[in-house]
PDB file of C-alpha atoms in Angstrom:
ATOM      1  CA  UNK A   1       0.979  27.313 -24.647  1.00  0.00           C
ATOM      2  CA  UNK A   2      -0.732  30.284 -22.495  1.00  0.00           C
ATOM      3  CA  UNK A   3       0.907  31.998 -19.471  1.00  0.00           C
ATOM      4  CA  UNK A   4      -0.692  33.961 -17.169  1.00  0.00           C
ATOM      5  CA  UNK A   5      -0.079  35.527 -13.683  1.00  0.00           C
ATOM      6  CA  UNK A   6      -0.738  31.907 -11.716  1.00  0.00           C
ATOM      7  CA  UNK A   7       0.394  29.404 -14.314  1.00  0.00           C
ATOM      8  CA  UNK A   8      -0.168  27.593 -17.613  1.00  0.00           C
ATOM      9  CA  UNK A   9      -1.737  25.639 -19.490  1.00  0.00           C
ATOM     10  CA  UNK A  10      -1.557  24.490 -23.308  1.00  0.00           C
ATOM     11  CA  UNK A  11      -1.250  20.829 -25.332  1.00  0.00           C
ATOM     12  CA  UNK A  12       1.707  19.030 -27.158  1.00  0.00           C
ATOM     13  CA  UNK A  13      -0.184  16.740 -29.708  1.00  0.00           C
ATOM     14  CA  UNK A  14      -1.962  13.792 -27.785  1.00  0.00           C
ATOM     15  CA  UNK A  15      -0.345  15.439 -24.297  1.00  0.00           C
ATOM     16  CA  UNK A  16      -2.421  18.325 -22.342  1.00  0.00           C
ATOM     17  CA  UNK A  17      -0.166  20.329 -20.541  1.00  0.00           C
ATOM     18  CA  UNK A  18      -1.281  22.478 -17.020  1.00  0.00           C
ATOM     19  CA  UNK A  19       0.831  24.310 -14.630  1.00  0.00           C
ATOM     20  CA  UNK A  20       0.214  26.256 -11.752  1.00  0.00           C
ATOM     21  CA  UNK A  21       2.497  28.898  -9.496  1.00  0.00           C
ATOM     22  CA  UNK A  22       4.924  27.459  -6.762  1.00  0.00           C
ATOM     23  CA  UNK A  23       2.611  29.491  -3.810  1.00  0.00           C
ATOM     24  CA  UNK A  24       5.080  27.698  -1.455  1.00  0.00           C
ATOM     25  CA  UNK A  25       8.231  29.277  -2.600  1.00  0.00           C
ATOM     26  CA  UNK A  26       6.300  33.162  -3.523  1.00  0.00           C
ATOM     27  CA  UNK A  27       6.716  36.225  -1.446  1.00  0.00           C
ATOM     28  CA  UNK A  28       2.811  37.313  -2.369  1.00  0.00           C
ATOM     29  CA  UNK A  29       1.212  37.290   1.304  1.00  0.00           C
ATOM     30  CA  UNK A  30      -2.066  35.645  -0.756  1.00  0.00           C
ATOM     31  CA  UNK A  31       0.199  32.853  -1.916  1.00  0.00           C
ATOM     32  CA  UNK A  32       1.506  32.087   1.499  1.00  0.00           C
ATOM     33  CA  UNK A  33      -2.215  32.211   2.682  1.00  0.00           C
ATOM     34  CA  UNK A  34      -3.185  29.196  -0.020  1.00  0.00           C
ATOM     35  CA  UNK A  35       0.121  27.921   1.201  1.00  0.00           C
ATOM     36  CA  UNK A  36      -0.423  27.480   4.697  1.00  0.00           C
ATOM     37  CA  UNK A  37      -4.333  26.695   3.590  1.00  0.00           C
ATOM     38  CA  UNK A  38      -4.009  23.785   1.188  1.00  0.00           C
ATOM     39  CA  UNK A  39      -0.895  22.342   3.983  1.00  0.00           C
ATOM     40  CA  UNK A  40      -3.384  22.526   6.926  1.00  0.00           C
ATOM     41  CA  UNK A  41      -5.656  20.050   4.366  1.00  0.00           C
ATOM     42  CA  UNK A  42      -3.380  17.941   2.807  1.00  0.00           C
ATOM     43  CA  UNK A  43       0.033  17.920   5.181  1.00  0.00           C
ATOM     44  CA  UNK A  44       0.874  14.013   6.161  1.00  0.00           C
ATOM     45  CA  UNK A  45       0.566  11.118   4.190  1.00  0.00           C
ATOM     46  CA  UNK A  46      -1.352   9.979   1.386  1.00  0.00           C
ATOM     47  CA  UNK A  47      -1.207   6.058   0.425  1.00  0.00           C
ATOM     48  CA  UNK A  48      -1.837   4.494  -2.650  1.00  0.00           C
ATOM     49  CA  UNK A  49      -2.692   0.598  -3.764  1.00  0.00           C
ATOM     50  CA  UNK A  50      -3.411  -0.824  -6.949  1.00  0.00           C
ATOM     51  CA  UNK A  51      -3.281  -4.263  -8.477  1.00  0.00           C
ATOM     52  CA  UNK A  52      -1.822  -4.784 -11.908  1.00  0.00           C
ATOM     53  CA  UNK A  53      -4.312  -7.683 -12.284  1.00  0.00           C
ATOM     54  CA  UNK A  54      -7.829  -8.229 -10.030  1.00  0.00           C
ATOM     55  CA  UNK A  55      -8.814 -11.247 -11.247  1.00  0.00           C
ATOM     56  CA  UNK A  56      -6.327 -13.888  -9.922  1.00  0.00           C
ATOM     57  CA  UNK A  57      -5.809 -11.864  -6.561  1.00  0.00           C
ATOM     58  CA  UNK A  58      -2.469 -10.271  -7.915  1.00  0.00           C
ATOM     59  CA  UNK A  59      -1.058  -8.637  -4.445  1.00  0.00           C
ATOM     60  CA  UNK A  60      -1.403  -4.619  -4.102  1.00  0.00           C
ATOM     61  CA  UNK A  61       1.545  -2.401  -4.949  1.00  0.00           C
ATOM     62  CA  UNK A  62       1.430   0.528  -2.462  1.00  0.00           C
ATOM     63  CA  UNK A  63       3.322   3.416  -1.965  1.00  0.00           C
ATOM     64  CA  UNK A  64       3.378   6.609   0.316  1.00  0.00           C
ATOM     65  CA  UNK A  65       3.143  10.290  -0.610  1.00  0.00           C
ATOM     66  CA  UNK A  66       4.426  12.369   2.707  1.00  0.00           C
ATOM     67  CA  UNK A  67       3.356  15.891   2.063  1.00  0.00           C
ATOM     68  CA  UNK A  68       5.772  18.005   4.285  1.00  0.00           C
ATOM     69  CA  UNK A  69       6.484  21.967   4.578  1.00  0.00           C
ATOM     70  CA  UNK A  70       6.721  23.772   1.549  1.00  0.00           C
ATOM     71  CA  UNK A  71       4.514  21.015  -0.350  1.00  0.00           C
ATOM     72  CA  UNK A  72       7.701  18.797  -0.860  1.00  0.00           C
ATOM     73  CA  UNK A  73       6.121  15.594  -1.250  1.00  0.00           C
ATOM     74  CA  UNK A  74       8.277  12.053  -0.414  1.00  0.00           C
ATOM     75  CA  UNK A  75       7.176   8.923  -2.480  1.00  0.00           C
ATOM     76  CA  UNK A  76       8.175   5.507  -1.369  1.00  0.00           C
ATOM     77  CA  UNK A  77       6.823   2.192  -1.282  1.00  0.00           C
ATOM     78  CA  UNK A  78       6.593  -1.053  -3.098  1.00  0.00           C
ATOM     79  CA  UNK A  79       5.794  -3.049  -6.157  1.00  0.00           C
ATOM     80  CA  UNK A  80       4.093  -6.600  -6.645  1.00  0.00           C
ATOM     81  CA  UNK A  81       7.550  -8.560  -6.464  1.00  0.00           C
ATOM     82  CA  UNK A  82       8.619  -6.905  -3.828  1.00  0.00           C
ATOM     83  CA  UNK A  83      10.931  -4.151  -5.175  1.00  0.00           C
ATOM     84  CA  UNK A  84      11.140  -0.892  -3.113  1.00  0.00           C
ATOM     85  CA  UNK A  85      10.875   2.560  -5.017  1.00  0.00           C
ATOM     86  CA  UNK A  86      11.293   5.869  -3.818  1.00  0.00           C
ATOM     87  CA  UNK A  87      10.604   9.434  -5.596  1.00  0.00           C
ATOM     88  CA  UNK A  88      10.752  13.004  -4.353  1.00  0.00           C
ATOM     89  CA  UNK A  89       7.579  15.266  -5.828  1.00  0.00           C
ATOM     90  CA  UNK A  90       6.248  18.856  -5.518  1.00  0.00           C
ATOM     91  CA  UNK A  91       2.093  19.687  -4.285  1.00  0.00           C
ATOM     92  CA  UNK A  92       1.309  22.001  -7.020  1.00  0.00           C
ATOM     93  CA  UNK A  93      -2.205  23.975  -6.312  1.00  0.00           C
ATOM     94  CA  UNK A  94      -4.645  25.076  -8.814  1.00  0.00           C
ATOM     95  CA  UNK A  95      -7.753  26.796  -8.528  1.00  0.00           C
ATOM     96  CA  UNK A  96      -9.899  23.187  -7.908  1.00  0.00           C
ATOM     97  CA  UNK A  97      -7.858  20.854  -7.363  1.00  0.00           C
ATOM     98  CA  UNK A  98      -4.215  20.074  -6.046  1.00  0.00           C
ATOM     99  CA  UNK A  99      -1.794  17.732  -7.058  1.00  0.00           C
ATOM    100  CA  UNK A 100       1.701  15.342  -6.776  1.00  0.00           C
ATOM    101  CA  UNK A 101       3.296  14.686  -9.645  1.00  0.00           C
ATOM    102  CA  UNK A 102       5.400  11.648  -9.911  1.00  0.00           C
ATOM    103  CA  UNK A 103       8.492   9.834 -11.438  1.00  0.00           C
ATOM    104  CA  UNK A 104      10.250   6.826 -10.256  1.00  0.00           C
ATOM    105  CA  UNK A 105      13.337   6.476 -12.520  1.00  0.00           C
ATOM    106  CA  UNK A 106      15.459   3.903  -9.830  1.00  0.00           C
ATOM    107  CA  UNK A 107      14.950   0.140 -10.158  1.00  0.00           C
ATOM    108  CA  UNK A 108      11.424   1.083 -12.535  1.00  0.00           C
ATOM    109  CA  UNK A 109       9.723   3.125 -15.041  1.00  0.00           C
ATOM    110  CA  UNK A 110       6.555   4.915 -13.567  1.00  0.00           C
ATOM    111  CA  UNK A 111       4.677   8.123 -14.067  1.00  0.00           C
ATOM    112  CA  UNK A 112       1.608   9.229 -12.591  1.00  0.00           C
ATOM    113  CA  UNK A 113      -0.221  11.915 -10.353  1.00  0.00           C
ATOM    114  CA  UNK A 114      -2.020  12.080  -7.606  1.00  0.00           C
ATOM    115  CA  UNK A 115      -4.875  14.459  -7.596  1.00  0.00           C
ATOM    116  CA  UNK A 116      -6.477  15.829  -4.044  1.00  0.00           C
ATOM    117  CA  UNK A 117      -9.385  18.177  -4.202  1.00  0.00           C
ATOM    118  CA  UNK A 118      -9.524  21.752  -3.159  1.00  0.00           C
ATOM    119  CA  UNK A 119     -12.870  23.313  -3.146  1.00  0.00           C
ATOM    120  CA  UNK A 120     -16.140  20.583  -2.738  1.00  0.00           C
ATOM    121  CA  UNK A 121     -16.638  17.319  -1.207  1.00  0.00           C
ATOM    122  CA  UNK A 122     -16.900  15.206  -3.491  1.00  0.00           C
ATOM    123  CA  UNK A 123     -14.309  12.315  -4.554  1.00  0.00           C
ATOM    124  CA  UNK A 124     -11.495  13.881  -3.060  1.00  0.00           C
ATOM    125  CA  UNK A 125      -9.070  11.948  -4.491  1.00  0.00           C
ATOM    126  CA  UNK A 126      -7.931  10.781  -7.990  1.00  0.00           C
ATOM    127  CA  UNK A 127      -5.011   9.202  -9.016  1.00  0.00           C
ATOM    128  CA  UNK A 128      -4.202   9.287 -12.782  1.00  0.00           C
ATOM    129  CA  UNK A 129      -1.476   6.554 -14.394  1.00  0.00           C
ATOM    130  CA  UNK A 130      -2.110   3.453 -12.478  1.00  0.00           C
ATOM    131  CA  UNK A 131      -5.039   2.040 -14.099  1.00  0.00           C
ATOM    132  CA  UNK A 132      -8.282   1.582 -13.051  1.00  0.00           C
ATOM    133  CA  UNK A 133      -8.175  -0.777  -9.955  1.00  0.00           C
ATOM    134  CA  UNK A 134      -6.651   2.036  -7.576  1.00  0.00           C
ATOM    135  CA  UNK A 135      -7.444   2.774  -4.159  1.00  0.00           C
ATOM    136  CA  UNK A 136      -6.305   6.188  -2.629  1.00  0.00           C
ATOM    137  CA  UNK A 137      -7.026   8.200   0.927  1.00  0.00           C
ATOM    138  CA  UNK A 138      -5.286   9.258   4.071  1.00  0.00           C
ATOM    139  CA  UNK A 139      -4.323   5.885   6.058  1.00  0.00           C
ATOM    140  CA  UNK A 140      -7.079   6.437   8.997  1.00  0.00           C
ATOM    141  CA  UNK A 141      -7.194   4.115  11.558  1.00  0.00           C
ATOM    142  CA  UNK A 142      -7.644   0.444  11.667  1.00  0.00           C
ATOM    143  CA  UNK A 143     -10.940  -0.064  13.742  1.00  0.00           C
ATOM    144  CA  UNK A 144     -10.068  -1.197  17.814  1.00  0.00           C
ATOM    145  CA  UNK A 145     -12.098  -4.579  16.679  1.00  0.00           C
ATOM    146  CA  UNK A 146     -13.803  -6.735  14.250  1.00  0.00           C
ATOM    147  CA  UNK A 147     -11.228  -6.095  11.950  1.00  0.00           C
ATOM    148  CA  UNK A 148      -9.549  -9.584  10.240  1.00  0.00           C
ATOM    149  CA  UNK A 149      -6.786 -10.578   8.083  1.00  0.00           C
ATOM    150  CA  UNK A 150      -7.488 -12.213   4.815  1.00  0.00           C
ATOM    151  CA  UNK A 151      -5.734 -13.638   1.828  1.00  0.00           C
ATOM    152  CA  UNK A 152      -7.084 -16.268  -1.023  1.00  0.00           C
ATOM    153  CA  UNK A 153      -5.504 -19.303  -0.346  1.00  0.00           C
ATOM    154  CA  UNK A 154      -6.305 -21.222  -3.481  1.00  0.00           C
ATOM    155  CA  UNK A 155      -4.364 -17.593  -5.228  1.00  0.00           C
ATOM    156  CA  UNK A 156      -1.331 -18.462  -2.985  1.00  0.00           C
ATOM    157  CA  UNK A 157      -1.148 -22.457  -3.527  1.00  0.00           C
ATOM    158  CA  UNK A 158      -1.325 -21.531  -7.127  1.00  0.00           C
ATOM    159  CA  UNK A 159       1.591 -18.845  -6.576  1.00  0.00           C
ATOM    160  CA  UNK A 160       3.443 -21.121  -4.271  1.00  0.00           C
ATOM    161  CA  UNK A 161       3.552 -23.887  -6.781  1.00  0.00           C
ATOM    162  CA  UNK A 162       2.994 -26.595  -4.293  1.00  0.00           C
ATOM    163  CA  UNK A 163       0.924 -27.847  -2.204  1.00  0.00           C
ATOM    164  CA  UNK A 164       0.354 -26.008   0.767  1.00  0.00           C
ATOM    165  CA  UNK A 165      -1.269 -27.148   4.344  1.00  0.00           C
ATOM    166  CA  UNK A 166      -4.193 -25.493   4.829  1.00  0.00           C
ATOM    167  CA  UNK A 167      -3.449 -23.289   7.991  1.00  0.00           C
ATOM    168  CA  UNK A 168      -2.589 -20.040   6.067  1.00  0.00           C
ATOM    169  CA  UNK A 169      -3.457 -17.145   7.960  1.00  0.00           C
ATOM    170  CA  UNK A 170      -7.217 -16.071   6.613  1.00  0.00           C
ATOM    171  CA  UNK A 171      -9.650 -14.623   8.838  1.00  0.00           C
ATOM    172  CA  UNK A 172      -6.965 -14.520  11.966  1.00  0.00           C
ATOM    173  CA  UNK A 173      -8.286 -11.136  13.527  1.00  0.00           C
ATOM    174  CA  UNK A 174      -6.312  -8.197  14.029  1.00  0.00           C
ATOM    175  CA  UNK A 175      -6.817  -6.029  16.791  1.00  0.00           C
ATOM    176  CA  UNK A 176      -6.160  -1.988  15.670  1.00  0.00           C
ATOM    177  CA  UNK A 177      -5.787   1.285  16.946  1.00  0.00           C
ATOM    178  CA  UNK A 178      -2.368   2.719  18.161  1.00  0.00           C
ATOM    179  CA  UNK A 179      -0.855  -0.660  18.502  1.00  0.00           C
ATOM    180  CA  UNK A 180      -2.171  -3.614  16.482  1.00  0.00           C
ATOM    181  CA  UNK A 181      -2.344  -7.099  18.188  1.00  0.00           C
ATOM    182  CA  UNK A 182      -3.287 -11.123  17.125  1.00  0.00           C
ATOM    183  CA  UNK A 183      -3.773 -14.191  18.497  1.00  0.00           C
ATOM    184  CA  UNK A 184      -0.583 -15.975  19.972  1.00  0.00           C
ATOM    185  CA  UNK A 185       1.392 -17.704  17.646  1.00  0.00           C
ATOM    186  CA  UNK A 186       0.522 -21.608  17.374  1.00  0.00           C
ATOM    187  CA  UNK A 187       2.300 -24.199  15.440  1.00  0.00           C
ATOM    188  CA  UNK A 188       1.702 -26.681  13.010  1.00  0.00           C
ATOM    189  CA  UNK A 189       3.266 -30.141  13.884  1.00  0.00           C
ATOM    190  CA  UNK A 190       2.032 -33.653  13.421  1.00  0.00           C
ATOM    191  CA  UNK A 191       1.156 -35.893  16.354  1.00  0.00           C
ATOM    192  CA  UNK A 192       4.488 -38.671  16.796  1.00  0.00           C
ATOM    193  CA  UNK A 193       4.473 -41.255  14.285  1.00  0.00           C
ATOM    194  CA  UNK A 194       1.509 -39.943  12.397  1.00  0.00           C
ATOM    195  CA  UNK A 195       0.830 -37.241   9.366  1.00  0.00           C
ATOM    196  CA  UNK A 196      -1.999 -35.952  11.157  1.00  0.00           C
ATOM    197  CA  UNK A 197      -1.815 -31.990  12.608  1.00  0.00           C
ATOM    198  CA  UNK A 198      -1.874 -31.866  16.678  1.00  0.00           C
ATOM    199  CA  UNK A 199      -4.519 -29.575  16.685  1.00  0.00           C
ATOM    200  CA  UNK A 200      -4.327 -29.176  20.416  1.00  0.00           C
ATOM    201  CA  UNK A 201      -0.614 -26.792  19.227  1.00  0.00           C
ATOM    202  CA  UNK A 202      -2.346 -24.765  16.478  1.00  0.00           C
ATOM    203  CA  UNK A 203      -4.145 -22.229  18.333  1.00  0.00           C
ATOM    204  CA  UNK A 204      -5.851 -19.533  17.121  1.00  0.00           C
ATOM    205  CA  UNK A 205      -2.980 -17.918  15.041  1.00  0.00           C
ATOM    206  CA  UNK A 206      -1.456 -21.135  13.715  1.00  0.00           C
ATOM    207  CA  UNK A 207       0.821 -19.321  10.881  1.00  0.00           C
ATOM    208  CA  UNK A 208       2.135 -17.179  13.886  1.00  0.00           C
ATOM    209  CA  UNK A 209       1.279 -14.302  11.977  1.00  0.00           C
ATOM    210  CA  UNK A 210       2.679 -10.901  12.751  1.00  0.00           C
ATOM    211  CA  UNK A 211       2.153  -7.207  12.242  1.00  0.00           C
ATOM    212  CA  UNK A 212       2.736  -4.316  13.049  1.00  0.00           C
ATOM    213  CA  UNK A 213       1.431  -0.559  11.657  1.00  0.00           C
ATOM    214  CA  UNK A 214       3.301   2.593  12.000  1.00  0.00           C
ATOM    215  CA  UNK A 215       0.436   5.210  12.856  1.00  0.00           C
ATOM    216  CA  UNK A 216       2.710   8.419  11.222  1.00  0.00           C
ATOM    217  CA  UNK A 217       1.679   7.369   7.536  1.00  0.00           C
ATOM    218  CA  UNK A 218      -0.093   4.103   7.883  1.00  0.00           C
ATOM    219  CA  UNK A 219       2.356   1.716   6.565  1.00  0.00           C
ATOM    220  CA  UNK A 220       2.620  -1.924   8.054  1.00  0.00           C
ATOM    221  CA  UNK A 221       4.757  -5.079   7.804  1.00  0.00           C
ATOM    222  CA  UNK A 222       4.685  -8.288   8.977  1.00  0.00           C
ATOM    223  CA  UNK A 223       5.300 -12.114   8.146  1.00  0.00           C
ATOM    224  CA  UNK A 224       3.690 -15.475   8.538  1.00  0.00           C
ATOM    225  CA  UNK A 225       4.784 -19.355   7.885  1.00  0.00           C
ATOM    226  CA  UNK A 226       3.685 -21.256   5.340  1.00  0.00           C
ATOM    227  CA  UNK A 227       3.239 -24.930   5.694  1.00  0.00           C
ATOM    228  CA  UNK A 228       3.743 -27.475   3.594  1.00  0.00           C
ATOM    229  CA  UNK A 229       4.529 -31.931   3.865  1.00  0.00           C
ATOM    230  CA  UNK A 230       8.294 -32.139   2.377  1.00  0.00           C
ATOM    231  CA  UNK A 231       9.215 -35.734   4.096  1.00  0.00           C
ATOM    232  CA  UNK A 232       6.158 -36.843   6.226  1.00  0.00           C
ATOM    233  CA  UNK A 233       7.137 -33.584   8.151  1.00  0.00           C
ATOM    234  CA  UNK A 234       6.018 -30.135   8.073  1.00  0.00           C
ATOM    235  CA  UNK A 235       7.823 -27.857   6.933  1.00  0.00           C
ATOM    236  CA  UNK A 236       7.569 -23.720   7.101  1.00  0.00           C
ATOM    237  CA  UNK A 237       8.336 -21.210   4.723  1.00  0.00           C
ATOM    238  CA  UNK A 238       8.912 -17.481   5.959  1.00  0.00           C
ATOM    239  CA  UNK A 239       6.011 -15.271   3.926  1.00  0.00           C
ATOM    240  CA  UNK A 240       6.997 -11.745   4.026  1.00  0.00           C
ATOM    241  CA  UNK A 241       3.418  -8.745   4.428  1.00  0.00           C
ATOM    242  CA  UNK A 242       3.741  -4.986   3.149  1.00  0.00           C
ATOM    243  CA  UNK A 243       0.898  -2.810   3.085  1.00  0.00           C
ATOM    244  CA  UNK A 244      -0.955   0.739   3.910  1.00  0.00           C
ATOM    245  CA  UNK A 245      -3.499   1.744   5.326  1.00  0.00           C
ATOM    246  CA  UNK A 246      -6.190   3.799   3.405  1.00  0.00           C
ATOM    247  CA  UNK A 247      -9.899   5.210   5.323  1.00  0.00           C
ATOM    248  CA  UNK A 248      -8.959   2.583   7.737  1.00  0.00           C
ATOM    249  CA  UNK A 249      -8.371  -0.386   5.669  1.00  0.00           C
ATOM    250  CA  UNK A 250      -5.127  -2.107   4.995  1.00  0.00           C
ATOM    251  CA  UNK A 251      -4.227  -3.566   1.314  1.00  0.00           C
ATOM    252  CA  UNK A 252      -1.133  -5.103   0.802  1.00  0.00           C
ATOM    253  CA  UNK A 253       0.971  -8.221  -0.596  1.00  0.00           C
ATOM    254  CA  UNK A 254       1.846 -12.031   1.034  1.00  0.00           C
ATOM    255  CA  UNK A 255       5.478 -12.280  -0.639  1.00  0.00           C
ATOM    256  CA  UNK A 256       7.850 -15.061  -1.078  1.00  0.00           C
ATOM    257  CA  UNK A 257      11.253 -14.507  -1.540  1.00  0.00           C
ATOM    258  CA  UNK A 258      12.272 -15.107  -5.205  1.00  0.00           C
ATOM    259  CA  UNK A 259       8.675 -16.865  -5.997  1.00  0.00           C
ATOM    260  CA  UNK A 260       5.871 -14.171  -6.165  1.00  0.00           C
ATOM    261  CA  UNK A 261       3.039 -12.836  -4.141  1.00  0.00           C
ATOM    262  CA  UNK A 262      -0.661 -12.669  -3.675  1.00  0.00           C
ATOM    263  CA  UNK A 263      -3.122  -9.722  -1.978  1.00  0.00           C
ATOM    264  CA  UNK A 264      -4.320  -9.408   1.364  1.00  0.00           C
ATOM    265  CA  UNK A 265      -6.472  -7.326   3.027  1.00  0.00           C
ATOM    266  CA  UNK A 266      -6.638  -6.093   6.771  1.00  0.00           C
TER     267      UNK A 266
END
């Protein structure tokens, strides 16, 4: 292990250790000038998604660092079956780059760090301990139109476990900016005395999906029905939506209670 004057650094067998001086908590007037620097970069939120598995359309875990005074960081957000986590972190700033690490310890077992760079351009962002499959940024904005939501149907039939109508909510677009907006809500009910949809009552938004986005760190939340024939009738199933927003683009997970979830993308 080596000290110096603005941190450490050293290994512990397989492990590489690094450290760097809390500038948020020193007296040095330079250290409060990186302080006040590396805040007026990286204050606000940073969101995180990753899937666990790409290939069968496993839905996004996401979570939220909120980078406030002092670099004290807030971590919340939730897993692929729907369990919520929460973590408190410190921004620790070295030379090149700047960075949250993170423990959850409540509910799960995770460790990893969020890395945001300091001096260049380049890939500003890396995230180390989720894998390969993450996606990281500030939230942005969801663009005013053109923008859609979309989830793999045949990945949520196969979830579901049976078989679903086909009037999930894929391609339904999503109006963004400040204040997102869809379609009006349709329905899905059969024509009297038949099994055949009344198409005339589905509408553009059949699943009557919903959502809404809080613009502070990007998160949003929202539900849809599912359909499916139980009795020559149809009948709906509440589908739960959590996601972020990250460079504009949400990633998230379609949940059912107590049965799983798939991805979906805004």
């Amino acid at each position: 292990m080596t000290l110096d004057a603005n941190g450490m650094s050293g290994t512990y067998g397989d492990y590489a250790i690094d450290g760097a001086v809390n500038v948020f908590l020193s007296k040095d007037a330079a250290d409060k000038a990186v302080g006040a620097s590396v805040l007026g970069e990286w204050k606000g939120a940073v969101n995180v998604a990753w899937q666990r598995r790409v290939e069968d359309a496993a839905p996004y875990q996401t979570l939220t660092v909120s980078i406030a005074n002092k670099g004290k960081a807030k971590v919340s957000g939730a897993l692929a079956d729907g369990t919520k986590v929460s973590a408190s972190g410190q921004l620790i700033v070295g030379d090149e780059w700047c960075c949250v690490p993170v423990v959850v310890s409540k509910k799960t077992r995770m460790a990893f760090v969020v890395w945001l760079r300091r001096v260049g351009d380049a890939a500003p962002y890396r995230v180390v301990g989720l894998g390969d499959s993450v996606v990281v940024g500030k939230p942005g904005v969801l663009k005013a139109s053109g923008a859609a939501f979309h989830i793999d149907a045949d990945a949520f039939a196969a979830m579901w476990g049976r078989g679903a109508l086909p009037y999930l909510p894929n391609g339904v677009p999503v109006a963004g900016g400040a204040k997102w907006g869809l379609p009006k809500a349709g329905k899905v009910v059969y024509k009297k005395g038949t099994t055949e949809v009344d198409d005339s009552k589905t509408g553009a938004n059949p699943s009557g999906l919903k959502l809404s986005c809080k613009a502070k760190d990007g998160t949003f939340k929202g539900s849809f029905k599912a359909y499916s024939d139980v009795n020559g009738k149809p009948k709906a199933t509440k589908v739960d939506v959590t996601g972020v927003l990250i460079d504009g683009v949400g990633y998230g997970a379609a949940t059912v209670k107590k049965v799983g979830g798939v991805a979906v993308t805004v």
